[in-house]
XYZ file of C-alpha atoms in Angstrom:
688
model
C 0.000 0.000 0.000
C 1.264 3.467 -0.900
C 0.955 5.988 1.888
C 1.728 9.660 2.284
C 1.880 12.088 5.175
C -0.498 15.023 5.388
C 2.279 17.385 4.344
C 3.038 15.572 1.089
C 3.252 18.222 -1.657
C 1.431 16.215 -4.316
C -0.696 18.400 -6.561
C -3.207 17.684 -9.312
C -1.717 17.303 -12.770
C -2.717 16.195 -16.204
C -3.593 12.564 -16.809
C -4.278 11.102 -20.252
C -7.705 9.598 -20.745
C -9.879 8.375 -23.532
C -11.847 11.082 -25.268
C -15.171 10.770 -26.989
C -18.724 11.964 -27.139
C -19.742 10.049 -24.035
C -16.592 10.115 -21.914
C -15.196 12.799 -19.626
C -11.474 13.428 -19.487
C -9.973 13.142 -16.026
C -7.452 15.878 -15.334
C -6.863 15.376 -11.627
C -4.479 12.873 -10.076
C -4.154 12.572 -6.303
C -1.467 10.317 -4.846
C -1.770 11.086 -1.133
C -3.210 8.105 0.753
C -4.140 7.908 4.433
C -4.731 4.441 5.951
C -7.350 4.161 8.709
C -5.612 5.023 11.981
C -5.490 2.336 14.651
C -7.815 4.496 16.768
C -10.490 4.236 14.060
C -10.008 0.514 13.409
C -10.132 -0.597 17.034
C -13.683 -1.580 17.891
C -15.091 -0.363 14.559
C -18.319 -1.903 13.282
C -16.508 -2.541 10.001
C -12.867 -2.994 10.970
C -10.390 -3.351 8.119
C -10.831 -3.616 4.379
C -11.420 -7.369 4.559
C -14.536 -6.777 6.661
C -15.803 -4.369 3.995
C -15.120 -6.948 1.282
C -16.963 -9.619 3.245
C -20.060 -7.393 3.507
C -19.852 -6.560 -0.175
C -19.578 -10.237 -1.093
C -22.552 -11.070 1.142
C -24.650 -8.446 -0.619
C -23.604 -9.616 -4.085
C -24.082 -13.334 -3.493
C -27.622 -13.174 -2.048
C -29.089 -9.642 -2.146
C -32.518 -10.633 -0.822
C -31.065 -12.340 2.233
C -28.629 -9.457 2.806
C -31.365 -6.820 2.927
C -33.988 -8.977 4.662
C -31.644 -9.911 7.499
C -30.891 -6.281 8.271
C -34.494 -5.158 7.911
C -35.524 -7.738 10.518
C -32.624 -6.910 12.845
C -32.747 -3.117 12.699
C -36.444 -2.283 12.309
C -39.450 -3.031 14.506
C -42.387 -4.377 12.491
C -46.090 -4.399 13.341
C -46.666 -6.899 10.523
C -43.510 -8.764 9.489
C -42.744 -8.767 5.773
C -42.450 -11.992 3.768
C -41.253 -10.505 0.463
C -38.001 -8.549 0.282
C -38.018 -7.070 -3.224
C -40.752 -6.894 -5.833
C -38.980 -6.007 -9.081
C -41.803 -7.024 -11.414
C -42.423 -3.475 -12.659
C -39.103 -1.648 -12.985
C -38.248 1.097 -12.198
C -41.099 1.040 -9.661
C -39.293 -1.251 -7.248
C -41.036 -2.187 -3.994
C -39.254 -3.284 -0.816
C -40.702 -5.299 2.098
C -44.099 -4.315 0.679
C -46.318 -6.772 2.576
C -44.959 -5.612 5.951
C -46.247 -2.777 8.162
C -44.431 -0.519 10.626
C -44.206 3.071 11.847
C -41.156 5.307 11.399
C -41.714 7.329 14.569
C -42.056 4.161 16.649
C -38.751 2.977 15.205
C -37.086 6.235 16.201
C -38.621 6.713 19.645
C -40.829 3.984 21.112
C -38.286 1.247 20.485
C -35.911 2.931 22.958
C -38.403 3.023 25.839
C -37.494 0.422 28.424
C -33.853 0.413 27.309
C -30.889 2.456 28.604
C -31.490 4.876 25.713
C -34.806 5.985 27.250
C -33.191 8.569 29.548
C -30.316 9.375 27.203
C -30.111 12.849 25.673
C -31.575 12.688 22.176
C -31.037 16.323 21.154
C -28.722 19.023 22.414
C -30.257 22.161 20.930
C -28.172 25.318 20.682
C -30.154 28.386 19.698
C -28.852 31.248 17.591
C -28.187 33.273 20.750
C -26.240 30.412 22.377
C -28.946 29.166 24.751
C -28.735 25.384 25.154
C -31.614 22.953 25.768
C -31.345 19.188 26.174
C -34.157 16.785 25.356
C -34.118 13.109 26.372
C -35.632 10.320 24.285
C -38.551 10.010 26.704
C -39.169 13.769 26.605
C -38.944 13.799 22.817
C -41.488 10.972 22.577
C -43.872 12.939 24.799
C -43.497 16.093 22.692
C -44.054 14.136 19.489
C -47.117 12.454 21.006
C -48.708 15.771 21.975
C -48.049 17.286 18.574
C -49.371 14.200 16.798
C -52.571 14.451 18.838
C -52.799 18.147 17.939
C -52.618 17.197 14.256
C -55.312 14.566 14.747
C -57.501 17.165 16.470
C -57.429 19.123 13.206
C -58.687 16.088 11.302
C -55.267 15.198 9.882
C -54.519 11.503 9.520
C -52.994 8.735 7.458
C -52.473 9.688 3.827
C -52.821 13.447 4.336
C -49.947 15.715 3.337
C -48.498 18.379 5.627
C -46.058 21.141 4.664
C -43.421 21.874 7.321
C -41.899 25.356 6.973
C -39.980 25.783 10.211
C -36.605 26.993 11.447
C -33.886 24.581 12.493
C -35.227 23.881 15.985
C -36.400 20.886 17.997
C -39.942 21.762 16.884
C -38.998 20.934 13.285
C -37.923 17.422 14.236
C -41.026 17.025 16.423
C -43.314 18.058 13.557
C -41.717 15.574 11.150
C -41.877 12.742 13.653
C -45.473 13.603 14.562
C -46.547 13.404 10.933
C -44.864 10.017 10.610
C -46.552 8.882 13.823
C -50.063 9.335 12.440
C -49.235 8.221 8.888
C -49.353 11.706 7.360
C -46.789 12.417 4.636
C -44.659 15.473 5.368
C -42.966 17.774 2.910
C -40.402 20.073 4.495
C -39.679 23.349 2.725
C -36.439 25.128 3.616
C -37.101 28.302 5.584
C -35.287 30.441 3.024
C -37.614 29.704 0.115
C -39.888 32.415 -1.242
C -43.667 32.573 -1.105
C -43.885 31.531 -4.758
C -41.687 28.459 -4.210
C -43.741 27.565 -1.130
C -47.024 27.975 -3.004
C -45.834 25.691 -5.823
C -45.038 22.940 -3.337
C -48.302 23.340 -1.412
C -50.282 22.991 -4.626
C -48.284 20.111 -6.078
C -48.539 17.911 -3.015
C -52.110 18.886 -2.106
C -51.259 19.863 1.466
C -54.088 20.095 3.999
C -51.992 21.916 6.612
C -48.878 24.045 7.010
C -46.699 24.001 10.120
C -44.639 27.181 10.415
C -43.238 29.781 12.848
C -43.836 33.479 13.225
C -40.105 34.156 12.723
C -36.842 32.302 12.523
C -33.624 33.494 14.164
C -30.406 33.425 12.147
C -27.239 35.408 12.661
C -28.786 37.628 15.316
C -31.701 38.585 13.065
C -35.383 37.744 13.046
C -36.523 36.564 9.615
C -40.245 36.217 8.813
C -41.847 32.876 8.025
C -45.541 33.278 8.841
C -45.927 36.320 6.577
C -44.378 34.317 3.711
C -46.925 31.551 4.341
C -49.700 34.161 4.246
C -48.388 35.479 0.934
C -48.131 31.971 -0.532
C -51.692 31.063 0.455
C -52.998 34.357 -0.902
C -51.574 33.554 -4.351
C -54.339 31.019 -4.864
C -54.572 27.327 -5.574
C -54.052 26.353 -1.925
C -57.683 25.768 -0.993
C -56.902 22.320 0.454
C -55.013 23.993 3.330
C -57.436 24.176 6.250
C -54.988 24.697 9.120
C -51.814 26.690 9.740
C -50.064 25.785 12.997
C -47.750 28.571 14.156
C -44.763 28.118 16.478
C -44.149 31.441 18.215
C -40.351 31.334 18.049
C -39.997 34.990 19.055
C -42.255 37.344 21.056
C -42.664 39.524 17.957
C -46.277 40.084 16.908
C -47.666 38.348 13.836
C -50.895 38.517 11.867
C -53.408 35.832 12.794
C -55.925 34.636 10.230
C -58.977 32.398 10.663
C -57.123 29.153 9.934
C -54.110 29.988 12.140
C -53.590 28.200 15.454
C -50.610 28.995 17.712
C -48.719 25.962 19.004
C -49.694 26.848 22.569
C -53.392 26.592 21.776
C -53.029 23.517 19.590
C -51.090 21.622 22.259
C -53.182 22.708 25.237
C -54.732 19.679 26.908
C -53.276 17.203 24.430
C -52.151 13.876 25.825
C -48.545 12.798 25.372
C -49.800 9.326 24.543
C -50.460 8.881 20.835
C -50.228 5.272 19.621
C -48.225 5.075 16.376
C -50.269 4.198 13.285
C -48.888 1.182 11.396
C -48.402 1.955 7.707
C -47.422 -0.137 4.701
C -43.672 -0.430 4.101
C -44.100 1.492 0.835
C -46.243 4.224 2.402
C -44.796 7.670 1.477
C -42.923 8.867 4.548
C -42.101 12.189 2.920
C -41.873 14.093 -0.332
C -38.923 16.465 -0.671
C -38.787 18.879 -3.578
C -35.623 19.489 -5.536
C -34.819 22.958 -6.816
C -37.596 24.662 -8.703
C -35.386 27.242 -10.424
C -36.070 25.708 -13.836
C -39.505 24.316 -14.586
C -41.800 22.599 -12.142
C -40.087 21.396 -8.938
C -39.683 17.635 -8.620
C -41.239 16.026 -5.579
C -38.914 13.156 -4.667
C -41.028 10.513 -2.914
C -39.482 8.187 -0.327
C -40.977 5.120 1.305
C -41.110 4.348 5.009
C -39.303 1.033 5.533
C -36.595 1.113 2.874
C -35.638 4.698 3.619
C -35.512 4.199 7.379
C -33.499 0.998 7.067
C -30.765 2.687 5.023
C -30.718 5.732 7.308
C -30.011 3.403 10.230
C -27.481 1.242 8.368
C -25.447 4.218 7.164
C -25.369 5.744 10.635
C -23.740 2.517 11.780
C -21.432 2.042 8.788
C -20.382 5.493 7.605
C -20.107 7.088 11.026
C -19.254 3.906 12.962
C -21.722 5.129 15.574
C -20.947 4.173 19.189
C -23.116 4.564 22.317
C -21.133 7.485 23.763
C -20.864 9.497 20.544
C -22.160 13.051 20.196
C -23.150 13.405 16.556
C -23.540 16.736 14.774
C -24.837 17.099 11.245
C -24.988 20.821 10.437
C -27.614 20.471 7.667
C -31.051 22.060 7.816
C -34.108 19.799 7.911
C -35.225 21.502 4.695
C -32.740 19.355 2.777
C -32.338 15.596 2.473
C -29.241 15.595 4.695
C -31.327 17.066 7.500
C -33.967 14.396 6.954
C -31.695 11.361 6.969
C -28.960 12.514 9.343
C -30.931 14.727 11.743
C -34.629 13.811 11.851
C -34.457 10.040 11.304
C -31.074 8.284 11.213
C -29.620 9.469 14.555
C -32.899 8.855 16.400
C -33.395 5.393 14.900
C -29.861 4.584 16.051
C -30.379 5.961 19.577
C -27.698 8.630 19.195
C -27.178 11.909 21.011
C -27.054 14.691 18.433
C -26.549 18.439 18.295
C -29.157 20.580 16.527
C -28.075 24.152 15.758
C -30.361 27.029 14.854
C -27.821 29.582 13.681
C -25.068 30.107 11.127
C -21.353 29.235 11.390
C -20.161 32.865 11.281
C -22.291 34.366 14.079
C -21.283 35.874 16.422
C -17.909 34.980 14.917
C -16.511 32.490 12.404
C -15.278 30.225 15.178
C -18.833 29.219 16.172
C -18.595 25.653 14.818
C -15.295 24.959 16.573
C -16.496 26.488 19.848
C -19.633 24.344 19.731
C -17.620 21.187 19.113
C -15.592 22.004 22.228
C -18.666 22.979 24.278
C -20.710 19.874 23.474
C -17.812 17.398 23.118
C -18.863 16.491 19.590
C -17.227 13.286 18.388
C -18.676 13.038 14.848
C -18.901 16.239 12.806
C -20.636 16.273 9.405
C -20.738 19.435 7.290
C -20.490 20.764 3.724
C -17.341 21.559 1.705
C -18.806 25.012 1.041
C -18.837 25.707 4.779
C -15.303 24.366 5.151
C -13.938 26.595 2.379
C -15.687 29.652 3.827
C -14.276 28.908 7.269
C -10.781 28.425 5.856
C -10.969 31.966 4.487
C -12.334 33.300 7.776
C -9.668 31.527 9.838
C -6.856 32.955 7.747
C -8.322 36.458 8.031
C -8.958 36.268 11.791
C -6.804 34.061 14.009
C -9.446 34.184 16.750
C -11.807 32.125 14.584
C -9.231 29.463 13.674
C -10.092 25.912 14.790
C -6.706 25.749 16.512
C -8.161 28.130 19.117
C -10.670 25.498 20.293
C -10.237 22.131 21.974
C -11.326 19.658 19.295
C -9.884 16.587 20.997
C -13.357 15.022 21.349
C -13.565 14.541 17.572
C -12.943 11.086 16.139
C -14.689 11.202 12.727
C -15.200 14.040 10.250
C -17.569 14.000 7.297
C -18.424 16.055 4.241
C -21.670 16.190 2.284
C -23.394 18.043 -0.530
C -20.728 18.308 -3.216
C -17.230 17.001 -3.985
C -14.581 18.380 -1.669
C -11.425 19.607 -3.373
C -8.214 17.979 -2.096
C -6.719 21.102 -0.505
C -9.861 21.825 1.523
C -9.837 18.133 2.520
C -6.248 18.501 3.735
C -7.032 21.616 5.780
C -10.070 19.923 7.344
C -8.032 16.816 8.131
C -5.157 18.800 9.634
C -6.726 21.739 11.452
C -10.077 20.279 12.502
C -9.226 16.591 12.781
C -5.693 17.039 14.084
C -4.452 14.512 11.473
C -6.049 11.728 13.540
C -9.707 11.704 12.381
C -10.807 9.853 9.229
C -12.684 12.105 6.778
C -15.709 10.354 5.268
C -16.377 12.120 1.970
C -19.949 10.969 1.339
C -21.570 10.862 -2.082
C -25.354 10.641 -2.215
C -28.395 12.588 -3.356
C -31.946 13.500 -2.414
C -32.988 10.618 -4.640
C -30.735 7.973 -3.040
C -32.056 8.601 0.485
C -28.645 8.037 2.101
C -24.978 7.494 1.390
C -24.146 5.288 -1.595
C -20.396 5.843 -2.105
C -18.321 6.679 0.956
C -15.323 5.562 2.976
C -15.860 3.499 6.118
C -13.700 5.092 8.828
C -12.291 1.865 10.246
C -11.803 0.117 6.910
C -11.100 2.373 3.932
C -7.770 4.033 3.100
C -8.540 7.661 2.261
C -7.570 9.719 -0.775
C -8.289 13.471 -0.593
C -11.118 14.412 -2.925
C -12.331 10.843 -3.449
C -15.525 9.320 -2.071
C -13.690 5.964 -2.481
C -15.868 2.846 -2.798
C -19.603 1.992 -2.956
C -21.265 0.741 0.191
C -22.116 -2.958 0.291
C -25.295 -3.547 -1.686
C -24.712 -0.562 -4.004
C -23.770 -1.612 -7.556
C -22.243 1.625 -8.864
C -20.566 1.939 -12.258
C -19.358 4.549 -14.746
C -20.850 4.240 -18.206
C -21.184 5.977 -21.546
C -24.422 7.363 -22.962
C -25.665 3.918 -23.991
C -24.922 2.271 -20.656
C -21.682 0.498 -21.562
C -19.241 0.412 -18.664
C -16.085 2.455 -19.211
C -12.573 1.396 -18.204
C -11.000 2.765 -15.026
C -9.340 6.113 -15.647
C -12.031 7.186 -18.119
C -14.707 9.554 -16.926
C -18.370 9.062 -17.734
C -21.819 8.987 -16.185
C -22.400 7.515 -12.741
C -25.142 4.894 -12.511
C -26.402 2.374 -9.965
C -27.325 -0.853 -11.731
C -29.362 -2.651 -9.067
C -32.166 -1.402 -6.806
C -31.547 -0.667 -3.121
C -34.094 -0.037 -0.337
C -33.786 3.747 0.125
C -34.004 4.692 -3.538
C -36.515 7.245 -4.827
C -39.891 5.622 -5.460
C -41.306 8.146 -7.927
C -41.755 11.843 -8.565
C -44.918 12.835 -6.746
C -47.779 12.779 -9.223
C -45.534 12.350 -12.273
C -44.369 8.758 -12.846
C -43.434 9.433 -16.481
C -41.080 12.224 -15.483
C -39.606 9.879 -12.886
C -38.784 7.257 -15.508
C -37.435 9.779 -18.006
C -35.295 11.632 -15.446
C -33.739 8.707 -13.612
C -34.213 5.483 -15.576
C -33.638 6.337 -19.269
C -34.895 3.863 -21.851
C -31.545 3.855 -23.663
C -30.019 2.262 -20.560
C -32.720 -0.386 -20.320
C -35.180 1.444 -18.078
C -34.007 -0.144 -14.830
C -30.582 1.478 -14.289
C -30.527 4.559 -12.042
C -28.824 7.556 -13.678
C -27.372 9.744 -10.948
C -26.861 12.805 -13.144
C -23.247 13.134 -12.006
C -20.050 12.554 -13.892
C -17.412 10.395 -12.231
C -14.149 8.571 -12.810
C -12.542 5.545 -11.157
C -8.818 5.773 -10.594
C -6.851 3.701 -13.100
C -4.378 2.489 -10.490
C -4.800 0.816 -7.118
C -2.650 3.186 -5.081
C -5.059 3.158 -2.169
C -5.686 -0.575 -2.169
C -3.735 -3.802 -2.355
C -5.062 -4.908 -5.726
C -8.149 -6.777 -4.555
C -10.420 -3.850 -5.380
C -10.920 -1.679 -8.428
C -10.087 2.003 -8.370
C -11.698 4.644 -6.220
C -14.602 6.798 -7.387
C -14.217 10.546 -7.716
C -17.157 12.776 -8.668
C -16.282 15.221 -11.458
C -19.448 17.342 -11.321
C -22.987 17.281 -12.622
C -23.361 15.937 -16.163
C -24.995 19.268 -17.011
C -21.760 20.978 -15.936
C -19.417 18.963 -18.152
C -17.513 21.387 -20.386
C -16.676 20.643 -24.012
C -13.559 22.651 -24.852
C -12.327 22.079 -28.414
C -13.621 18.517 -28.268
C -12.233 17.832 -24.771
C -14.934 16.977 -22.227
C -13.900 18.010 -18.715
C -15.648 18.075 -15.350
C -15.908 21.420 -13.592
C -14.855 20.048 -10.215
C -11.323 19.279 -11.372
C -10.740 22.800 -12.712
C -12.136 24.215 -9.484
C -9.757 22.017 -7.508
C -6.794 23.316 -9.515
C -7.785 26.912 -8.762
C -8.304 26.272 -5.059
C -4.946 24.486 -4.840
C -3.420 27.964 -5.269
C -3.691 28.110 -1.515
C -1.919 31.437 -1.022
C -4.564 33.286 -3.024
C -7.821 31.409 -3.574
C -10.487 30.615 -0.972
C -13.264 29.340 -3.248
C -13.905 28.834 -6.947
C -16.806 27.772 -9.131
C -16.507 26.978 -12.829
C -19.196 26.990 -15.529
C -19.195 27.064 -19.307
C -20.420 29.626 -21.807
C -20.745 29.413 -25.602
C -17.611 30.314 -27.579
C -17.320 30.630 -31.374
C -13.767 29.304 -31.489
C -13.717 26.467 -28.960
C -17.419 25.659 -28.798
C -17.445 26.331 -25.066
C -15.287 28.556 -22.902
C -14.389 28.116 -19.243
C -15.665 30.850 -16.947
C -14.294 30.837 -13.386
C -15.808 32.712 -10.450
C -13.183 33.171 -7.748
C -13.275 34.289 -4.119
C -9.854 35.382 -2.891
C -8.407 35.175 0.588
C -7.571 38.873 0.378
C -9.532 41.910 -0.796
C -11.361 41.761 -4.121
C -9.129 43.408 -6.772
C -10.301 45.770 -9.500
C -8.859 47.275 -12.674
C -5.292 46.382 -13.634
C -4.735 44.491 -10.373
C -7.661 42.208 -11.196
C -6.360 41.601 -14.726
C -2.889 40.747 -13.436
C -4.268 38.358 -10.859
C -6.533 36.735 -13.451
C -3.478 36.094 -15.652
C -1.606 34.578 -12.720
C -4.480 32.179 -12.046
C -4.816 31.223 -15.732
C -1.118 30.398 -15.839
C -1.475 28.379 -12.635
C -4.288 26.263 -14.095
C -2.266 25.726 -17.283
C 0.631 24.495 -15.153
C -1.482 22.237 -12.955
C -3.744 20.736 -15.631
C -2.748 21.959 -19.067
C -3.412 24.894 -21.397
C -6.742 23.408 -22.519
C -8.158 24.018 -19.038
C -7.212 27.712 -18.765
C -10.298 29.788 -17.935
C -11.139 32.308 -20.621
C -13.028 34.487 -18.137
C -12.137 34.990 -14.491
C -14.464 37.012 -12.307
C -13.783 37.997 -8.716
C -16.405 38.345 -6.003
C -16.462 38.739 -2.264
C -18.496 35.541 -2.206
C -20.250 33.102 -4.507
C -24.026 33.152 -4.965
C -25.204 30.711 -2.311
C -28.463 29.874 -0.684
C -28.695 30.396 3.059
C -27.932 26.695 3.411
C -24.571 27.188 1.648
C -25.434 25.643 -1.724
C -23.833 27.378 -4.722
C -26.468 28.399 -7.283
C -24.655 27.252 -10.406
C -27.542 27.986 -12.726
C -27.207 31.621 -11.690
C -23.509 31.534 -12.525
C -24.289 30.132 -15.966
C -26.732 33.009 -16.539
C -24.053 35.515 -15.546
C -21.355 33.877 -17.670
C -23.594 33.915 -20.737
C -24.803 37.453 -20.175
C -28.390 36.293 -19.772
C -31.069 38.014 -17.761
C -31.652 36.386 -14.380
C -35.274 35.264 -14.234
C -35.075 32.522 -11.608
C -36.012 32.845 -7.950
C -33.129 34.457 -6.037
C -34.978 34.834 -2.741
C -32.810 32.226 -1.051
C -29.534 34.019 -1.860
C -27.456 34.849 1.183
C -25.994 38.013 -0.417
C -27.676 39.239 -3.640
C -25.251 42.188 -3.917
C -22.460 39.973 -5.250
C -24.272 39.357 -8.545
C -23.094 42.714 -9.871
C -19.501 42.002 -8.837
C -19.487 38.676 -10.630
C -20.562 40.297 -13.883
C -17.159 41.984 -14.311
C -14.859 40.037 -16.669
C -11.060 40.107 -16.210
């Protein structure tokens, strides 16, 4: 096995690869390898690469037995299932479909009468720093009261409820309460506009909305109830009979006829609400993907298959142990907050941190101070947050992670997008102290949970690589007709066999579901992830018994075609960010070009002040030359634009469609209400 220390100077460089209409050239090579430390292997649920291989072989040799065994071991059933997988009508796969269970009971009731009963379930830290702890018994009681409040409004099994709440314990309670009575919830992120909210209310046919008067973020009060009022006033929401309002702040709000404050709704409600058994395939939730282009897609997930994978990945990816304090920084408005806040940690009996605020308030050391304060042992956040905090730490030593005691950490994780190698190295060194494995997880709203990720006690790590598929996940890289490509050649990522937590359909639009995710040209039963990827041609990280590691190269929509060379945006971004003395963040998109067909446009956030005029032009030339040196002249950005930040939603997601509009000089017509800082759009329009 080849290994390297964290200070190894290896940098990305050009690598030859096959080129063609359906392949993506790989331009990034990473030779640094970090074996699992003894501290991670000792006592791990999956200890050593041989244990991983044994699980993978078990899943491949008898998939039905593999999944059925774990479903019986890890879930509590009201009616045991007798059929594991019904694949008679692909891609509408059904798992455990003759069984019945309840998701809330599997997260809460199952712990009553065990040592977990009095264990802290949630450590809630509010925006202002106030801390509240809720035990599993207390959480069950709160969920029971809220579930009874929903029932009192005539809401029951099969109804749909919109949850539009801040990142508080009440959000988790509302989701669990819906699951308890068999209602399907659809959580809408608290930064979405009234129009986006209205579209989702109409599409799912919601009968109720659960919201708050205000949310608190970064020391500010931001309205939610007034946005709900605006959405309902737009029309088409006649099915909504009830709006339950959590009074998060004492600030006054406008009460309408259908509005009921939480205090009134919960008054006199019993904490005892028996969970309603539902079919394994009953829709637990519908979560909408971005609606910036066309009608938003309502990704529908089942109850049993989704919950099983949430529990399994908590055990595998995070190697969860009884004394861990787990912190996933995602909002419940996104899939990460569903699987690794609202369901997975509770099903596993974990203690978790839930945080209302933002990482830069009251200072950019907030995350590190909270890890120290709550003795967090597993920390799971987004590469976007990491890159922003790198910039903040280098600008202000007081906010550097070195200023906090992070010795409680044992596992780090990243989620949401590929992490560039240099950000990975900083995270590993300054947050993990070069002793914590970094699990770079690849998954999507549609997959329900992790599908390609390292296992901390088993997998050697390579910065920027999500490594190997989890047991039971048959991932491959193919061309446009579904033919598997050789290692070292980039193409489209697919999953060739069904797995329990996969998307079931797009709510109300099965034809769009098939067309979007299971294209006929690939046989109609192969899941198309929509991401480009490459497997390493060598076996530097392994001992030869496994094929190469996976690395995500960006969305297929973001593949650039430069003079016939197809390249993923992530690799060019990584080259820019590897200029560590200058660049904090970078995002790359394409724009039409008469000469090369497509030109590379890079949006760059510097560690220092934003330059203008001749200084900006000189710096742009320096960065172009750097990319040419690291990758090759073909990858030099034609346009480089500097901004104080990138256009991100309040959850930290880069709005790449907006960047494409800017690069092409197009008018911005999409919803920008979720932007953290709209003022940067003008900055990013200046070409250097």
